[in-house]
Amino acid sequence: MNIQLALDRMTIQEAVDMARIVQDEVDWIEVGTSLIKEFGMDSVKELKRAFPDKTIVADMKTFDNAKYEFELCFNAGADVATVMGAAPLVTVETCMETAARFGAQVMIDLLHTSTEQQNTLHQFNDAVHCIHVSKDEQEQAGHQLKNVSRQAGGVRADEGLKLAMAGGITLESLPGLMLLKPHVVIIGSAITKAADPRQAAFQIRQVMNEQRERRIYG
Amino acid sequence: MNIQLALDRMTIQEAVDMARIVQDEVDWIEVGTSLIKEFGMDSVKELKRAFPDKTIVADMKTFDNAKYEFELCFNAGADVATVMGAAPLVTVETCMETAARFGAQVMIDLLHTSTEQQNTLHQFNDAVHCIHVSKDEQEQAGHQLKNVSRQAGGVRADEGLKLAMAGGITLESLPGLMLLKPHVVIIGSAITKAADPRQAAFQIRQVMNEQRERRIYG
């Protein structure tokens, strides 16, 4: 299981500084959509340059122009890029093809997809499927990702899908989420806004390890 | 009716140069998603600086983080910004609120939305509703926007919605599309890839004017 540090709403330098503080406790480093739209591919290049040995995730949120956008971010150094599950299927297919050419990975963001759409997306079993409660749903509507059951809509770890989870995950909500056996747990403000980000990341890692030892997941 | 020049898959300088060639024949200038993701908000700033009197559209394709993303592009000089109609409703609402604060406009991209979603989005009657066949649907699946009837899914000009249309529109397909009385017709490669972009834009304007004179639309 991997911890993905989500970096959003900051400058590239702030992102590099934050990642440096917590780098020993996180596995994947996400260049957030806001950094990409504010600073372009320089954001991906700089994070990869600073952390060449980390898995860099470009949260492109691609909805169209898949080949062009994915080539952009893989050429900039990304190891993983995101596409919206709500996009036309041909776009997801093109993302998969482009990533395969680069030896890179695709994360399908399931934000605001129907169970039917999620089931259709199961065919992309090389991708990571990300169950996602968005920032706007959290901040404007008060939602958070917590207490998901073993079956979240059309997404089931039992089918061998690699899952990711994102959406205001905290130290408190984490144990309940582990039942889905996530491949990646995406954490943003619970680390970046903590008084002591490194300590916060360390505690999240500890909770994960404890859960693993309890064999709640395999 | 407005012609929106879509600028994609090029550098900022190439975009400025292209817009300068055709500026007398177009009304709105779109900073394409690919420019935004490649170069960040510099793309919007440079286009607005070069064309302060044109309506600058930032094709943000926002799916989350609406307030932050829309503030970014309006502060960079955009007059219009796009949000995906497939996004959670709270995101579209936040885009509307943010745009209102800036005295700016929202374009809702209806790409891959259901009729039900389109009907729900009718409540945002200050927005421009964009019927859109995506680049990937065109290039990978061979689709184009043409011969739309008066009623395109849940979108009806009769209800007083301001409509936009995008998706491989050409001089040939344009007359059939005018039946929907679009507020904005979005043209990319039919101008930018033409041997003579200025002449291509001029011809598109002519077809629109002819249609207007025939009173096919009001």
XYZ file of C-alpha atoms in Angstrom:
436
model
C 0.000 0.000 0.000
C 1.203 3.462 -0.890
C 0.667 6.884 0.608
C 0.212 9.543 -2.061
C 0.930 13.075 -0.889
C -1.415 15.484 -2.703
C 0.059 18.950 -3.234
C -2.448 21.640 -4.167
C -3.066 25.357 -3.842
C 0.584 26.294 -3.399
C 3.580 27.388 -5.445
C 5.984 24.871 -6.972
C 8.607 25.835 -4.394
C 6.168 25.330 -1.527
C 5.282 21.936 -2.982
C 8.943 20.918 -3.189
C 9.544 22.141 0.364
C 6.523 20.264 1.734
C 7.457 17.070 -0.068
C 10.999 17.320 1.257
C 9.721 17.492 4.845
C 7.618 14.341 4.556
C 9.441 12.408 1.845
C 10.495 9.547 4.114
C 6.867 8.861 5.048
C 5.212 9.011 1.638
C 5.559 6.878 -1.493
C 3.867 8.766 -4.289
C 3.956 12.549 -4.761
C 0.998 14.114 -6.537
C 1.348 17.326 -8.493
C -2.166 18.656 -7.925
C -4.414 19.912 -10.712
C -4.199 23.436 -9.318
C -0.402 23.449 -9.687
C -0.663 22.114 -13.229
C -3.224 24.739 -14.275
C -1.356 27.560 -12.531
C 2.206 26.708 -13.535
C 1.890 24.196 -16.359
C 4.305 21.323 -16.879
C 7.073 23.138 -14.986
C 5.303 21.900 -11.867
C 5.739 18.260 -12.903
C 9.317 18.803 -14.106
C 10.390 20.476 -10.877
C 8.855 17.845 -8.618
C 10.426 15.020 -10.634
C 13.780 16.788 -10.590
C 13.591 17.222 -6.820
C 12.426 13.628 -6.224
C 13.709 11.450 -9.058
C 13.209 8.252 -7.046
C 9.597 8.915 -6.052
C 6.551 8.003 -8.097
C 5.294 11.328 -9.425
C 1.553 11.541 -10.111
C 0.346 14.291 -12.456
C -3.273 14.991 -11.541
C -4.126 16.013 -15.091
C -7.844 15.175 -14.741
C -7.858 14.605 -18.487
C -11.305 14.747 -20.086
C -10.255 15.090 -23.742
C -7.126 15.376 -25.891
C -5.796 12.332 -24.069
C -2.760 11.513 -26.194
C -1.487 15.092 -26.196
C -2.066 15.705 -22.499
C -0.597 12.397 -21.366
C 2.460 12.834 -23.591
C 2.932 16.292 -22.076
C 3.070 15.043 -18.509
C 5.019 11.834 -19.147
C 7.607 13.832 -21.081
C 7.735 16.182 -18.082
C 8.602 13.244 -15.831
C 5.307 11.946 -14.473
C 5.096 8.228 -13.675
C 1.307 8.202 -13.237
C -1.368 10.479 -14.741
C -5.074 10.820 -14.021
C -8.060 10.703 -16.364
C -11.664 11.340 -15.396
C -13.853 8.239 -15.412
C -16.709 10.540 -16.441
C -14.952 11.254 -19.755
C -15.852 9.465 -22.995
C -14.570 5.885 -23.001
C -12.395 6.612 -26.039
C -10.484 9.139 -23.929
C -9.767 6.598 -21.183
C -8.706 4.074 -23.827
C -6.322 6.591 -25.372
C -4.856 7.355 -21.944
C -4.221 3.649 -21.381
C -2.508 3.305 -24.764
C -0.373 6.389 -24.253
C 0.689 5.329 -20.753
C 1.593 1.848 -22.019
C 3.880 3.380 -24.647
C 5.701 5.310 -21.896
C 5.732 2.407 -19.419
C 3.669 4.672 -17.172
C 0.473 4.147 -15.190
C -3.061 5.515 -15.392
C -5.213 6.475 -12.437
C -8.916 6.687 -13.301
C -10.631 9.275 -11.115
C -14.135 7.958 -10.404
C -15.418 11.304 -9.152
C -19.099 11.696 -10.051
C -19.317 8.476 -12.045
C -22.343 6.204 -11.929
C -22.129 2.570 -10.836
C -22.720 1.677 -14.472
C -19.765 3.814 -15.574
C -17.588 2.273 -12.849
C -18.488 -1.210 -14.025
C -17.641 -0.312 -17.621
C -14.267 1.003 -16.452
C -13.408 -2.357 -14.859
C -12.085 -3.437 -18.258
C -9.065 -1.200 -17.603
C -7.582 -3.534 -15.048
C -4.050 -2.172 -15.426
C -5.238 1.181 -14.103
C -5.632 2.348 -10.530
C -9.307 3.145 -9.873
C -9.692 6.099 -7.538
C -12.759 6.471 -5.321
C -12.910 10.215 -4.815
C -14.904 12.738 -2.832
C -13.929 16.067 -4.335
C -12.684 19.213 -2.625
C -15.897 21.009 -3.571
C -18.046 18.197 -2.197
C -16.035 18.399 1.043
C -15.825 22.160 1.408
C -19.110 23.288 -0.091
C -21.314 20.303 0.742
C -19.607 18.908 3.855
C -18.934 15.416 2.510
C -15.930 13.244 3.307
C -14.743 9.809 2.326
C -15.269 7.576 5.354
C -16.854 4.325 6.370
C -16.948 3.012 2.831
C -18.176 -0.543 2.828
C -16.406 -3.385 1.055
C -18.474 -2.491 -1.942
C -18.398 1.154 -2.992
C -20.751 1.468 -5.933
C -19.343 -0.515 -8.811
C -15.850 -0.689 -7.343
C -14.778 -3.859 -5.581
C -11.270 -4.753 -4.509
C -12.406 -8.374 -4.612
C -12.305 -8.220 -8.388
C -8.593 -7.570 -8.300
C -8.845 -3.895 -9.185
C -6.102 -1.685 -7.823
C -7.917 0.968 -5.817
C -7.026 4.439 -4.634
C -9.017 6.580 -2.253
C -9.114 10.342 -1.890
C -11.292 12.913 -0.203
C -10.449 14.522 3.109
C -8.997 11.307 4.557
C -7.785 11.743 8.133
C -6.065 9.639 10.748
C -9.528 8.989 12.173
C -11.252 7.908 8.950
C -8.333 5.833 7.684
C -8.996 2.522 9.526
C -12.544 2.298 8.154
C -11.256 2.810 4.635
C -8.657 0.070 4.811
C -11.349 -2.573 4.384
C -11.250 -1.829 0.654
C -7.558 -2.847 0.590
C -6.459 0.285 -1.262
C -3.328 0.224 -3.378
C -2.980 3.977 -2.805
C -4.322 6.247 -0.083
C -4.259 9.882 -1.144
C -3.701 12.389 1.644
C -3.598 16.148 1.230
C -4.468 18.590 3.965
C -4.270 16.006 6.779
C -0.534 16.214 6.146
C 0.074 19.563 4.484
C -2.087 21.573 6.888
C -0.918 19.744 10.008
C 1.060 21.673 12.612
C 3.776 19.041 12.136
C 3.409 17.528 8.648
C 6.139 14.956 9.139
C 4.617 13.704 12.369
C 1.175 13.590 10.712
C 2.524 11.522 7.815
C 4.371 9.244 10.251
C 1.168 8.601 12.208
C -0.749 7.785 9.029
C 1.951 5.287 8.087
C 1.717 3.771 11.570
C -2.046 3.306 11.352
C -1.597 1.599 7.993
C 1.054 -0.721 9.347
C -1.086 -1.617 12.352
C -3.993 -2.473 10.105
C -1.757 -4.603 7.942
C -0.509 -6.510 10.955
C -4.060 -7.183 12.019
C -4.465 -8.872 8.649
C -7.586 -6.861 7.930
C -6.155 -6.678 4.458
C -3.836 -9.124 2.789
C -23.652 35.351 -32.569
C -19.967 35.022 -31.792
C -17.110 33.102 -33.337
C -14.779 31.649 -30.724
C -11.308 30.821 -31.991
C -10.009 27.740 -30.148
C -6.233 27.672 -29.759
C -4.777 24.298 -28.806
C -1.630 22.214 -29.181
C 0.688 25.151 -29.780
C 2.976 27.473 -27.857
C 1.732 30.732 -26.358
C 3.603 32.676 -29.042
C 2.039 30.596 -31.815
C -1.373 31.210 -30.252
C -0.807 34.972 -30.146
C 0.443 34.942 -33.748
C -2.556 32.917 -34.972
C -5.031 35.122 -33.133
C -3.396 38.225 -34.580
C -3.888 36.914 -38.117
C -7.617 36.287 -37.697
C -8.545 38.815 -35.014
C -10.795 40.893 -37.256
C -12.940 37.855 -38.067
C -13.349 36.352 -34.583
C -15.048 37.606 -31.412
C -13.922 35.340 -28.603
C -10.420 33.892 -28.218
C -10.140 30.587 -26.372
C -6.995 29.639 -24.505
C -7.252 25.870 -24.962
C -6.924 23.350 -22.135
C -3.681 22.078 -23.616
C -2.098 25.546 -23.384
C -3.297 25.936 -19.805
C -1.918 22.546 -18.732
C 1.353 23.054 -20.601
C 2.074 26.670 -19.713
C -0.236 27.486 -16.811
C -1.861 30.874 -16.311
C 0.870 32.615 -18.341
C -1.094 31.437 -21.369
C -4.208 33.352 -20.273
C -2.208 36.421 -19.204
C -0.341 36.644 -22.508
C -3.446 36.266 -24.649
C -5.323 38.900 -22.626
C -2.319 41.240 -22.827
C -2.139 40.804 -26.583
C -5.916 41.184 -27.076
C -7.295 43.317 -24.229
C -10.476 44.133 -26.157
C -11.372 40.545 -27.036
C -13.386 38.188 -24.858
C -10.810 35.703 -23.565
C -12.134 32.226 -22.761
C -10.043 30.049 -20.437
C -10.911 26.442 -21.256
C -10.204 25.326 -17.680
C -12.509 22.264 -17.909
C -12.901 22.577 -14.131
C -14.133 19.408 -12.429
C -13.246 20.309 -8.822
C -11.636 23.090 -6.780
C -13.938 25.516 -8.578
C -13.361 28.661 -6.544
C -9.582 28.350 -6.655
C -9.384 27.492 -10.352
C -11.841 30.163 -11.456
C -10.118 32.834 -9.345
C -6.824 31.805 -10.968
C -8.036 32.366 -14.497
C -10.133 35.469 -13.856
C -7.185 37.054 -12.060
C -5.095 36.149 -15.106
C -7.491 38.086 -17.339
C -10.074 35.589 -18.541
C -13.581 36.884 -19.249
C -15.163 33.440 -19.564
C -14.137 30.099 -18.014
C -15.370 26.566 -18.625
C -16.611 23.951 -16.165
C -17.551 20.373 -17.024
C -21.267 19.664 -16.858
C -20.301 16.123 -15.785
C -18.819 17.515 -12.553
C -20.710 17.490 -9.253
C -23.446 20.139 -9.208
C -21.797 21.902 -6.268
C -18.767 22.552 -8.497
C -20.890 24.177 -11.199
C -22.668 26.255 -8.539
C -19.334 27.424 -7.140
C -18.159 28.358 -10.626
C -21.307 30.444 -11.117
C -20.802 32.244 -7.801
C -17.121 32.900 -8.455
C -17.774 34.220 -11.961
C -20.531 36.503 -10.660
C -18.113 38.038 -8.149
C -15.705 38.834 -10.998
C -18.411 39.998 -13.400
C -17.284 37.138 -15.623
C -19.114 34.393 -17.485
C -19.319 30.609 -17.200
C -19.435 28.190 -20.097
C -20.726 24.748 -19.114
C -19.148 22.066 -21.297
C -21.806 19.406 -21.867
C -19.325 16.824 -23.146
C -20.443 13.331 -22.129
C -23.398 14.502 -20.049
C -26.711 12.672 -20.013
C -29.985 14.337 -21.033
C -30.909 14.252 -17.356
C -27.724 16.100 -16.405
C -28.317 18.638 -19.181
C -31.820 19.277 -17.898
C -30.528 19.767 -14.348
C -27.989 22.266 -15.653
C -30.757 24.402 -17.213
C -31.070 26.119 -13.833
C -27.825 27.938 -14.634
C -29.429 30.191 -17.184
C -26.734 32.867 -16.965
C -24.207 30.371 -18.310
C -23.433 29.458 -21.895
C -24.240 25.764 -22.452
C -21.780 24.151 -24.833
C -22.774 21.158 -26.953
C -19.450 19.478 -27.538
C -18.034 16.573 -29.506
C -14.542 16.130 -28.099
C -11.222 15.937 -29.925
C -10.877 12.292 -28.892
C -14.370 11.468 -30.159
C -13.458 13.136 -33.458
C -9.961 11.784 -33.917
C -10.234 8.351 -32.341
C -13.890 7.562 -33.039
C -14.557 9.615 -36.176
C -17.437 11.697 -34.791
C -18.214 15.304 -35.625
C -20.825 17.810 -34.605
C -23.177 18.183 -37.557
C -26.831 18.082 -38.464
C -27.924 18.593 -34.881
C -31.659 18.951 -34.763
C -33.478 21.756 -32.970
C -33.407 19.555 -29.945
C -30.007 18.159 -28.978
C -30.592 15.930 -25.990
C -31.714 18.109 -23.099
C -30.504 21.324 -24.672
C -33.015 23.556 -26.409
C -32.410 27.093 -27.569
C -36.180 27.569 -27.344
C -35.868 27.658 -23.577
C -33.770 30.782 -23.785
C -30.475 29.056 -22.999
C -27.400 30.625 -24.496
C -25.793 27.835 -26.513
C -22.307 27.202 -27.775
C -21.239 24.449 -30.147
C -17.870 22.806 -30.588
C -16.471 19.754 -32.257
C -14.797 19.778 -35.628
C -17.169 22.381 -37.050
C -16.401 23.238 -40.677
C -17.703 25.610 -43.310
C -19.775 22.695 -44.606
C -21.360 21.646 -41.301
C -22.012 25.178 -40.090
C -25.372 25.895 -41.841
C -26.974 22.782 -40.331
C -25.859 23.815 -36.868
C -27.303 27.326 -37.088
C -30.795 25.955 -36.519
C -29.943 25.824 -32.808
C -29.354 29.608 -32.832
C -25.979 29.354 -31.091
C -24.670 32.278 -29.082
C -21.134 31.045 -29.735
C -19.708 28.824 -32.463
C -16.329 27.418 -31.487
C -13.911 26.825 -34.343
C -10.429 25.406 -34.024
C -8.667 23.547 -36.783
C -11.037 24.714 -39.562
C -9.296 28.069 -39.052
C -5.935 27.281 -37.479
C -5.072 24.431 -39.855
C -6.359 26.191 -42.972
C -3.887 27.151 -45.679
C -5.150 30.711 -45.250
C -6.567 31.058 -41.709
C -7.796 34.603 -42.246
C -9.672 33.654 -45.379
C -11.137 30.592 -43.615
C -12.364 32.743 -40.723
C -13.773 35.299 -43.161
C -15.729 32.592 -44.995
C -17.158 31.261 -41.739
C -18.296 34.764 -40.828
C -19.887 35.101 -44.260
C -21.865 31.872 -43.911
C -23.120 33.067 -40.541
C -24.179 36.400 -41.944
C -25.982 34.737 -44.850
C -27.866 32.499 -42.473
C -28.813 35.483 -40.357
C -30.154 37.319 -43.381
C -32.254 34.330 -44.291
C -33.837 34.721 -40.850
C -33.218 31.075 -40.061
C -32.373 32.344 -36.655
C -33.602 35.517 -34.987
